[in-house]
Every structure is written in C-alpha cells, then in structure tokens.
PDB file of C-alpha atoms in Angstrom:
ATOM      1  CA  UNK C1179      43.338  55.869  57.731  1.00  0.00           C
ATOM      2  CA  UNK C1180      40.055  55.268  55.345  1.00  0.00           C
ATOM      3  CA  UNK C1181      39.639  51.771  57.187  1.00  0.00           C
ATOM      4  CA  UNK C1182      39.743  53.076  60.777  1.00  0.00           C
ATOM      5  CA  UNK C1183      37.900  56.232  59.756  1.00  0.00           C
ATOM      6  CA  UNK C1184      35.126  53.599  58.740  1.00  0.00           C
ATOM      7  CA  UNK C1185      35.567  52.365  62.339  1.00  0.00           C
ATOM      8  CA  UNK C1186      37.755  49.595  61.494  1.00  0.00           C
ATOM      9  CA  UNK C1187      38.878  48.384  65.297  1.00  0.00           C
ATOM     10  CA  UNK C1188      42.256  46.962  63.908  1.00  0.00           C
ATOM     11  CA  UNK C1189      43.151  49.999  62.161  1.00  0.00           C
ATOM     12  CA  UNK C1190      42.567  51.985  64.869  1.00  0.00           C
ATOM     13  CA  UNK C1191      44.688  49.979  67.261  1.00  0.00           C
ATOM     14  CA  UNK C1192      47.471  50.020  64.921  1.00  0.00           C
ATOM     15  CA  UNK C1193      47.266  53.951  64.401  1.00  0.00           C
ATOM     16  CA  UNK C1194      47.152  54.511  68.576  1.00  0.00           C
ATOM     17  CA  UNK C1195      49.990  52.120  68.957  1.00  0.00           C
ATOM     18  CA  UNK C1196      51.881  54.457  66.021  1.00  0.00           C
ATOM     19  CA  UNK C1197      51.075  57.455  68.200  1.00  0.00           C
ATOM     20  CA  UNK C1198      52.344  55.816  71.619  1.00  0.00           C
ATOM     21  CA  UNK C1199      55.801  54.668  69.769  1.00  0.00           C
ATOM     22  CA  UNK C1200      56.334  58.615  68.549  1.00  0.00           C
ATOM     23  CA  UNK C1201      55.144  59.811  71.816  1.00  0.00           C
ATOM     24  CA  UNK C1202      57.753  57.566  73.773  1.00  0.00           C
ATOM     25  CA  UNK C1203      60.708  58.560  71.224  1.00  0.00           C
ATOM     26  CA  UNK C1204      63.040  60.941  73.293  1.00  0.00           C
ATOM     27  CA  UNK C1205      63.343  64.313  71.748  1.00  0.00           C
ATOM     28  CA  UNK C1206      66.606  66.104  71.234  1.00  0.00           C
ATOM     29  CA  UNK C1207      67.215  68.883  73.707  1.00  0.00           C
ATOM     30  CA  UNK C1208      67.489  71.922  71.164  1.00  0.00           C
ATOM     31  CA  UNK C1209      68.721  74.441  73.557  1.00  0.00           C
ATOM     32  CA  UNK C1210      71.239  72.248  75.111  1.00  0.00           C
ATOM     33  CA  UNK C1211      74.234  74.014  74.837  1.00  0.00           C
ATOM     34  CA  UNK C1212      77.181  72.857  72.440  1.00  0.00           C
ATOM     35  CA  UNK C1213      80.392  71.658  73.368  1.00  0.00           C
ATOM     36  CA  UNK C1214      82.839  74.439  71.786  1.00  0.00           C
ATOM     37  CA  UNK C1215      85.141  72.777  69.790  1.00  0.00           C
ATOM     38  CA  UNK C1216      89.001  73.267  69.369  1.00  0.00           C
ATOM     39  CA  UNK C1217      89.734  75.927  66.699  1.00  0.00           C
ATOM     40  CA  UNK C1218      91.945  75.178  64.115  1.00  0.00           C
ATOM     41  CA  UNK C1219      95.732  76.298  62.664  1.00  0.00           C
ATOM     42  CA  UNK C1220      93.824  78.569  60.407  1.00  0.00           C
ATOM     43  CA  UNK C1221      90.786  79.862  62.957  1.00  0.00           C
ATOM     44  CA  UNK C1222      93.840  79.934  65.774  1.00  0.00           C
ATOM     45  CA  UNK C1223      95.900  82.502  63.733  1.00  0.00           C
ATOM     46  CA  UNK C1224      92.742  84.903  62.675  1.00  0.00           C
ATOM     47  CA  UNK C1225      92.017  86.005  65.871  1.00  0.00           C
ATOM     48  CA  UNK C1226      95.833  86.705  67.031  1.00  0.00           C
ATOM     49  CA  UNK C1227      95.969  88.831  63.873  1.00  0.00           C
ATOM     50  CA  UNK C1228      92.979  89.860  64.997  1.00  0.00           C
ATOM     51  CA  UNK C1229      94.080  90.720  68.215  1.00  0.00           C
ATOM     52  CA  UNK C1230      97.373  92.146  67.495  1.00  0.00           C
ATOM     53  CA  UNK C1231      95.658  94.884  65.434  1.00  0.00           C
ATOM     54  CA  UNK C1232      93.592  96.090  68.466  1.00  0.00           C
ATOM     55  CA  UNK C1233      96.809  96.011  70.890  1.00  0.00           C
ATOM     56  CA  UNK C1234      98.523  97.721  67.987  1.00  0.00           C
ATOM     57  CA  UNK C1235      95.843 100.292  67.286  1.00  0.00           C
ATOM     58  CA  UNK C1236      97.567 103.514  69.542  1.00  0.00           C
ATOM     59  CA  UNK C1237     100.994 103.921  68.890  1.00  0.00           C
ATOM     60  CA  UNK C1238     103.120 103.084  72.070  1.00  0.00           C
ATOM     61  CA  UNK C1239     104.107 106.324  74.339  1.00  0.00           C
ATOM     62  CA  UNK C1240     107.267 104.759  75.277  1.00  0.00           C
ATOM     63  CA  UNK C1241     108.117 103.598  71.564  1.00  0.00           C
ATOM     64  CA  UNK C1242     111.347 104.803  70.628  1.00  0.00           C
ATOM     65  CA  UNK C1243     111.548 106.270  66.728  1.00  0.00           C
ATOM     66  CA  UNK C1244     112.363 104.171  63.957  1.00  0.00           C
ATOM     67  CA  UNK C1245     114.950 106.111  62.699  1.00  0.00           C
ATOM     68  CA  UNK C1246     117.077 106.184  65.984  1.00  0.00           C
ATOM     69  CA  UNK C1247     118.152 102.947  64.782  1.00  0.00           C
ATOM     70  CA  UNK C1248     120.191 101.017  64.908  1.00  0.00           C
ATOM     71  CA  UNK C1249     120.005  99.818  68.538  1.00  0.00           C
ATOM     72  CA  UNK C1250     124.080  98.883  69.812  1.00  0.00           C
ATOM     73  CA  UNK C1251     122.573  95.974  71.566  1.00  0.00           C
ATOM     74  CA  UNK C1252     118.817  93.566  71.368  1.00  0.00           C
ATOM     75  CA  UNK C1253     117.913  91.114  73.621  1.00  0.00           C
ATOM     76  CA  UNK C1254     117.899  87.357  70.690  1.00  0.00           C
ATOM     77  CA  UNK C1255     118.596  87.711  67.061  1.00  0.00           C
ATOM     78  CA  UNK C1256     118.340  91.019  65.752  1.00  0.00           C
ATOM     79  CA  UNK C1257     116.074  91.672  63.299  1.00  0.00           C
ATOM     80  CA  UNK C1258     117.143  93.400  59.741  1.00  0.00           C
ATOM     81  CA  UNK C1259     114.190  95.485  58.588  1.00  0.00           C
ATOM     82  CA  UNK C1260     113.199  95.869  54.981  1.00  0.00           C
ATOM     83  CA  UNK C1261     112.976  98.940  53.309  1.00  0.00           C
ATOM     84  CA  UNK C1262     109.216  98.924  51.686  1.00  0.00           C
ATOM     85  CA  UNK C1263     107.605 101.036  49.321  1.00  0.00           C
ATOM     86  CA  UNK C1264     103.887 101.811  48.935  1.00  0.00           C
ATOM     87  CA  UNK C1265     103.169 103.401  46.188  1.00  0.00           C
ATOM     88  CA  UNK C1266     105.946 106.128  46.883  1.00  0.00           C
ATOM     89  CA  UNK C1267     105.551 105.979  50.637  1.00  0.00           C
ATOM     90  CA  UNK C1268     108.385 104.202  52.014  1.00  0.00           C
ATOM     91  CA  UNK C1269     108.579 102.378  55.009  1.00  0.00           C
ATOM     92  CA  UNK C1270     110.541  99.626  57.149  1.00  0.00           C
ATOM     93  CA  UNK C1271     109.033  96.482  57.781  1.00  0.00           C
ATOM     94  CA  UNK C1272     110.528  94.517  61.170  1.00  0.00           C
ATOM     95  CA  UNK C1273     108.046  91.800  61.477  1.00  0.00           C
ATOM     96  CA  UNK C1274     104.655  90.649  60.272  1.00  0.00           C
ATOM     97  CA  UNK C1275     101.901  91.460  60.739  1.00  0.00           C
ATOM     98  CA  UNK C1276     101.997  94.729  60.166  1.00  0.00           C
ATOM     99  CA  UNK C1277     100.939  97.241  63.182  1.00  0.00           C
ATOM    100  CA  UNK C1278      97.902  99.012  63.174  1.00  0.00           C
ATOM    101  CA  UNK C1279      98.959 102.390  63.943  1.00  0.00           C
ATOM    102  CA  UNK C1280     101.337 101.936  61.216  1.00  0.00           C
ATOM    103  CA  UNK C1281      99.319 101.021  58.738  1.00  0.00           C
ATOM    104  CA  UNK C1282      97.362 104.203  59.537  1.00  0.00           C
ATOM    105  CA  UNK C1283      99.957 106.268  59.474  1.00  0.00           C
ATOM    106  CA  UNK C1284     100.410 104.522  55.032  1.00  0.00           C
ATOM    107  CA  UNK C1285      96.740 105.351  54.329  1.00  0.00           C
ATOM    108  CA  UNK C1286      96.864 108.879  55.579  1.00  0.00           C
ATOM    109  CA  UNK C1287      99.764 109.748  53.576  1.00  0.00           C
ATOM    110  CA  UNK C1288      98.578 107.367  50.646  1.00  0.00           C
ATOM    111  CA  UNK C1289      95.337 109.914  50.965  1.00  0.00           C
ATOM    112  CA  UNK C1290      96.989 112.696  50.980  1.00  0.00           C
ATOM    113  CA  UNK C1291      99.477 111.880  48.277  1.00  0.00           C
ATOM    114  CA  UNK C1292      96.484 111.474  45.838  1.00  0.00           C
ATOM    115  CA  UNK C1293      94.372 114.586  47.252  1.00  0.00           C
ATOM    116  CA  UNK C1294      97.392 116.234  45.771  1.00  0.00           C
ATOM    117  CA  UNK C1295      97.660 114.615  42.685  1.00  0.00           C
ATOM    118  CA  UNK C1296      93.950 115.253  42.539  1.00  0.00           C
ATOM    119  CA  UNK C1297      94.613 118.464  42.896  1.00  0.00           C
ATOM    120  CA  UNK C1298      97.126 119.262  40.492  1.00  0.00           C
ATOM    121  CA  UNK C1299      95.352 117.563  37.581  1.00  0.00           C
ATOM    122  CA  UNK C1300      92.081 119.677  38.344  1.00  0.00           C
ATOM    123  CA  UNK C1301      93.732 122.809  38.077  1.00  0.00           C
ATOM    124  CA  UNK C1302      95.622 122.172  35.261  1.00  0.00           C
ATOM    125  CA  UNK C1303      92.250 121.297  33.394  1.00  0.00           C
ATOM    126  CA  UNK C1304      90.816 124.464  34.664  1.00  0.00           C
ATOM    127  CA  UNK C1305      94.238 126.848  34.240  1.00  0.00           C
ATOM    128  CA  UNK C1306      93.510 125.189  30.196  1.00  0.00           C
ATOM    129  CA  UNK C1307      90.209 126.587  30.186  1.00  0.00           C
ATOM    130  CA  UNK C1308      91.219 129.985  31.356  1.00  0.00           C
ATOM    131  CA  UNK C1309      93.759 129.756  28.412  1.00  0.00           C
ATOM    132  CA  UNK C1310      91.119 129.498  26.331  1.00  0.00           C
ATOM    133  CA  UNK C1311      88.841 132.209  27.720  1.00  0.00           C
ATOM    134  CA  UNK C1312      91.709 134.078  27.289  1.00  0.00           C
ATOM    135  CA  UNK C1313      92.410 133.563  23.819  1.00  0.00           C
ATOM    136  CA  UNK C1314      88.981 134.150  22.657  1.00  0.00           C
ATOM    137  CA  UNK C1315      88.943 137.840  24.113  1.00  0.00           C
ATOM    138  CA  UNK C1316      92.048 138.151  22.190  1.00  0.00           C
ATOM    139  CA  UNK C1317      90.625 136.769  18.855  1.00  0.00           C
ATOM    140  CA  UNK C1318      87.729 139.574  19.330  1.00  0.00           C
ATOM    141  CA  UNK C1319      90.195 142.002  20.108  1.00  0.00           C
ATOM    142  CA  UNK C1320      92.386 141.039  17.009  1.00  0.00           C
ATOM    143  CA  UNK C1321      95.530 140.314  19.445  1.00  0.00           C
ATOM    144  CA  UNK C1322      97.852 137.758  19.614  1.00  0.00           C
ATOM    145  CA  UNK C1323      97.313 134.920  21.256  1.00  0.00           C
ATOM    146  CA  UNK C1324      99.008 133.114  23.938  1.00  0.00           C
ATOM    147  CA  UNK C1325     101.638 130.466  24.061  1.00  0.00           C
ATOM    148  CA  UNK C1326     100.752 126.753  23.322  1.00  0.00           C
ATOM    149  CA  UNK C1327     102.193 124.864  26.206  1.00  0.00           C
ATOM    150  CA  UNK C1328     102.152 126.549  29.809  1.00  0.00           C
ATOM    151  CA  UNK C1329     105.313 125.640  32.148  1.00  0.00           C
ATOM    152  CA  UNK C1330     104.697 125.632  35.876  1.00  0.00           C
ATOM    153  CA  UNK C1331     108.246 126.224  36.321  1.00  0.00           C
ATOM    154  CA  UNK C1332     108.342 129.528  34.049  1.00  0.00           C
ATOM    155  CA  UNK C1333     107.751 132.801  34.713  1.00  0.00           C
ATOM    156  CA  UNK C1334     105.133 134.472  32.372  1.00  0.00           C
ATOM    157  CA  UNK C1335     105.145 138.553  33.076  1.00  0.00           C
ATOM    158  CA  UNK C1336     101.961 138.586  30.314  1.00  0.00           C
ATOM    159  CA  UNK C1337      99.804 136.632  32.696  1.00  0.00           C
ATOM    160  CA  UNK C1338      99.264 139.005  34.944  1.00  0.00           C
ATOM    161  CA  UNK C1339      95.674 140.659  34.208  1.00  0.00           C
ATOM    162  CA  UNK C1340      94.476 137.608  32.607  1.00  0.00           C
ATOM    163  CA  UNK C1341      92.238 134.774  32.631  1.00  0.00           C
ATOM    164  CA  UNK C1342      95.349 132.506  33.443  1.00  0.00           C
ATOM    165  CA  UNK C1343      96.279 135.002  36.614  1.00  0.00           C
ATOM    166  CA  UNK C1344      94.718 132.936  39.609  1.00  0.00           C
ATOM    167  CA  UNK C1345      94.191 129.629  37.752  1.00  0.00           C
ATOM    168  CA  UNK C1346      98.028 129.055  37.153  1.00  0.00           C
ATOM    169  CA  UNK C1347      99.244 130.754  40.068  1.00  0.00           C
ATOM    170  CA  UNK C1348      97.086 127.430  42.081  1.00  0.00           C
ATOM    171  CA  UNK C1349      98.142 125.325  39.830  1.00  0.00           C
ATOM    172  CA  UNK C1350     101.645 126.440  40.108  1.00  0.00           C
ATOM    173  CA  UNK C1351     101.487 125.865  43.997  1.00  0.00           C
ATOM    174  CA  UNK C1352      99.966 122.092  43.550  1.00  0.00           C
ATOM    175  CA  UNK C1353     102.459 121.611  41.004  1.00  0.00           C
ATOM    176  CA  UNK C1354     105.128 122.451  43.571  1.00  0.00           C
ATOM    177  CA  UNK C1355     103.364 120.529  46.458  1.00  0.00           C
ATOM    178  CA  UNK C1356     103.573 117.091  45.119  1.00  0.00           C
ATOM    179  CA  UNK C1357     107.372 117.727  44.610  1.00  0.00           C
ATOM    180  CA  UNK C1358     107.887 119.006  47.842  1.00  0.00           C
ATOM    181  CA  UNK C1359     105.966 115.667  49.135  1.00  0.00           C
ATOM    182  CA  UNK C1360     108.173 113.573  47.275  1.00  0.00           C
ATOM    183  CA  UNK C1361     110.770 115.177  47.629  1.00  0.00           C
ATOM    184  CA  UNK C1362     110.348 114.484  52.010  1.00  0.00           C
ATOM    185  CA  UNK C1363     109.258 110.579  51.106  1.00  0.00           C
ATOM    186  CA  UNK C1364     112.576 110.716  49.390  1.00  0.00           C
ATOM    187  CA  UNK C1365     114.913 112.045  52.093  1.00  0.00           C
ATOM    188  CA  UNK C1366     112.596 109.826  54.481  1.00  0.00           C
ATOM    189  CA  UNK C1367     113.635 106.337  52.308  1.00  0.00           C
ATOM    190  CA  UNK C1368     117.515 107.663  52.274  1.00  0.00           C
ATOM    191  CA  UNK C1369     117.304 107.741  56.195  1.00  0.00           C
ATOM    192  CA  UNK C1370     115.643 104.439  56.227  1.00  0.00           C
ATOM    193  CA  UNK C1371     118.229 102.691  54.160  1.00  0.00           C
ATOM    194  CA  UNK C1372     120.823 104.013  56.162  1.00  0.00           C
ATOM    195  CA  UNK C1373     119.115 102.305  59.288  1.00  0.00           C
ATOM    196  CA  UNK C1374     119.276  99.034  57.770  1.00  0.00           C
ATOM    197  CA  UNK C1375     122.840  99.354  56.488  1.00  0.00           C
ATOM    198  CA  UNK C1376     124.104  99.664  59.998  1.00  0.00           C
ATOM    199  CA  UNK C1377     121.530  96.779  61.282  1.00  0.00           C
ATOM    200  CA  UNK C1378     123.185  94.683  58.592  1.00  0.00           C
ATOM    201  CA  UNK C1379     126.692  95.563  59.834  1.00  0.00           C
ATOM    202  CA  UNK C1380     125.882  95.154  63.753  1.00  0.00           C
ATOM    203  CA  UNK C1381     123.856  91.619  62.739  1.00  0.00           C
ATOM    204  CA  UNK C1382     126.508  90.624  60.539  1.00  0.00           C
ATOM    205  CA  UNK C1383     129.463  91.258  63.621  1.00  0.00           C
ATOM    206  CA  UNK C1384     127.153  89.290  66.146  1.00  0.00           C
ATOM    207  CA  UNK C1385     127.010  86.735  63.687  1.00  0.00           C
ATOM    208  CA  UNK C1386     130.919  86.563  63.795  1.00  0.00           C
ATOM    209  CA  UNK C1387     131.190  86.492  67.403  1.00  0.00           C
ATOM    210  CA  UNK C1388     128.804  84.134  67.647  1.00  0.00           C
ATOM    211  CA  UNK C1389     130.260  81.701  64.907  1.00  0.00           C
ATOM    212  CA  UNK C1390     133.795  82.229  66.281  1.00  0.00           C
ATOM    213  CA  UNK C1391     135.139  84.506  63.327  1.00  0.00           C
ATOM    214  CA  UNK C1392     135.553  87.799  65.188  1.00  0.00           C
ATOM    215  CA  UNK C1393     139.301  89.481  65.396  1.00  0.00           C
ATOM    216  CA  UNK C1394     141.480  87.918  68.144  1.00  0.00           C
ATOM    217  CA  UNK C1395     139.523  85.001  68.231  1.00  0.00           C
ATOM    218  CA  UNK C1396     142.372  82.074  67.178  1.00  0.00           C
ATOM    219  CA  UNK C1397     141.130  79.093  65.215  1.00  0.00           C
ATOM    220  CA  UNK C1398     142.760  75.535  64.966  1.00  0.00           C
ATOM    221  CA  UNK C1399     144.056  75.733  61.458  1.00  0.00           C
ATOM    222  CA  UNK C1400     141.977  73.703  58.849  1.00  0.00           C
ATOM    223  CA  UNK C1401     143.043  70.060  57.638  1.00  0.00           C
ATOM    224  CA  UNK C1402     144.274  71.033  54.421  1.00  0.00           C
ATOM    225  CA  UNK C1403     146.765  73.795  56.235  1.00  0.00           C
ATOM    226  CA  UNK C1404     147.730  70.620  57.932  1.00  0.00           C
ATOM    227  CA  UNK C1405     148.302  68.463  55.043  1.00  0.00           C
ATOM    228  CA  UNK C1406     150.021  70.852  53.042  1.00  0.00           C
ATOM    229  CA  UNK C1407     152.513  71.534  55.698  1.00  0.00           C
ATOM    230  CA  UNK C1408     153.606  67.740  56.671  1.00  0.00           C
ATOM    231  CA  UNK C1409     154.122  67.533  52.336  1.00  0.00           C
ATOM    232  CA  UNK C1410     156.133  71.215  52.744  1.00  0.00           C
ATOM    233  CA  UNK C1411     158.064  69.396  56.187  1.00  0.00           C
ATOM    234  CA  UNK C1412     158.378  66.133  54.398  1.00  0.00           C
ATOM    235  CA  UNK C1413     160.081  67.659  51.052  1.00  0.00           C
ATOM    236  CA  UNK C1414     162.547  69.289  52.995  1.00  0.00           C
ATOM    237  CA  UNK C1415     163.659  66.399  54.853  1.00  0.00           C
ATOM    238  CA  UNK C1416     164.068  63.605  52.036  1.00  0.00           C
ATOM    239  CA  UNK C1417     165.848  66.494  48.991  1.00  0.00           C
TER     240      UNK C1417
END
C-alpha cells in the first residue's frame, strides 16, 4: 500500500488485480431460503405433546364420565387405569400424556385446597390474638382468664360476648371446610378404586378367553398328565 501510494506502477497493478479477484468471487445468496430439515425423535414428539394439549384443552361434550366405568366391552386391549394422587386430589390416569382439561380440572382443586388451608391457618392466628385481647380485659378487670388451648370441635358457652365470638366462629367454619373437602376427595378415590377393580376383573376374563383358559373351553391335557398316566396304566398291567 505505501509503495503504490508512492505511485509504484507494480504495486498498483497487483492491488487492482486483488480487487478484480474479490469482485469476481460469487457471493452467498443470504435470503435464499433454507431447506427445512427433518425433525428429530425428540423435536417429532414435542409438538404432538404439544398438539395433544390444544385438542385436549375443552373437555369433550360427548365424553362419557369416568366413573361410569367400567365399559362391558372396548374396541383392542383395554386399558387398566391407575389410581393417582396429587397431593390429596385423586385421580385416574388411562394414558399419557395427560389431557389438558384434566390437568385443569388438578390445579383448580390443588388451588382451592390450599386457599383453604390458607384460610384456616390465618384465622387461627387471628382467633389467638383475640384470645389475647381477651385476656388482657380480664387481667384489668381482675377475672379469670380463659382456657389455654381452643378446640374447634368444642362448644364454649363463655365465648359468646367476647373477643373470641366472630374470630372462632370463622375459624370454626374453615376448620370444618377442609374436612368436608377431604372428606369428598376421599369418597371420590373410593369410587375410583372401585372402577379399576372391575377393569381389572373384565381385562383379566378377556385375557382368559383370549389365551384359551375361560370355563367350557377343553384343553389337551399337559405331557406330564400324559406320562403319569401310561406309568399309572403300565403298573396295573405288569403287578
């Protein structure tokens, strides 16, 4: 560069014939578009979960309940389900993956299980600090004071009139509401086991028919049944 800036004719025929070579190059097309390539095993299987949870978003209209199970007859192998429990919600699982509507259906009662839990601890906390209240206008008054430990389950007729009236009374009702909702998730997991004791006793008599072990169905006796009646046949003929 110095020599042909000094007007060196050689330099500057070797730094044109530099330009014409990068000028000729061909230049890559950056907007061409790409081939798409083949998605793999793992890509492949994303987007059908993927699109199973958007076909699975709206629950079905013509979807029959799960507890009207078992069906008498399915269309292939039938299918035990398995009795699942999250976090006290129970629920049968057929098939993975899981439907979308169902797994709705475990996060609204999953919410709702701890807004009640959530509940219950708050006013407890709160039906504590009325105890207190209470028991400091009762110092100043030079009465007794009130019972150490509260029971929801007890009646208390010296409540009434108190700090403790309205704060226990709630508390009382949240107490009651979580074992009312486990109580239902309870009954709700009997039912479900019950399903999938008769699916395992319809699945287990299509497995005999299929296999050839149903009643009525005769069977060539096995070759030890032979064996140990030509020895039984055999003694009988040579004593």
């Amino acid at each position: 560069m110095h020599a042909a800036a000094q007007g060196d004719s050689h330099s500057i025929l070797r730094i044109n014939q530099l330009v014409r070579d990068i000028e000729s190059r061909p230049t890559p097309k950056r907007n061409e578009a790409r081939i798409p390539t083949k998605p793999g095993l793992r890509e492949k299987k994303r987007l059908e979960n993927i699109a199973f949870q958007i076909q699975t978003m709206y629950r079905h209209p013509d979807v029959e309940p799960i507890l009207s199970r078992p069906r008498l007859s399915v269309a292939g192998q039938r299918q035990v389900p398995k009795l699942v429990n999250a976090r006290g919600v129970p629920f049968l699982r057929i098939k993975k993956p899981q439907p979308q509507n169902l797994s709705r259906i475990i996060r609204y009662k999953l919410r709702f299980k701890d807004k009640l839990i959530e509940r219950r601890d708050r006013l407890l906390v709160e039906t504590l600090f009325a105890k207190d209240e209470e028991d400091w206008d009762r110092l100043l008054t030079g009465q007794t004071l009130t019972e150490k430990v509260i029971h929801a389950q007890n009646h208390l007729a010296w409540v009434e009139g108190t700090w403790l009236e309205s704060p226990l009374e709630c508390y009382k009702k949240a107490y009651y509401d979580n074992i009312e909702f486990e109580k239902k998730q309870q009954a709700l997991a009997e039912k479900m086991w019950e399903v999938i004791l008769a699916e395992r006793k319809l699945a287990a008599e299509e497995e005999a028919k299929k296999s050839g072990l149903s009643d009525g169905f005769w069977r060539p006796p096995l070759i030890g049944v032979w064996k140990s009646l030509i020895r039984t046949l055999r003694a009988k003929l040579f004593a």
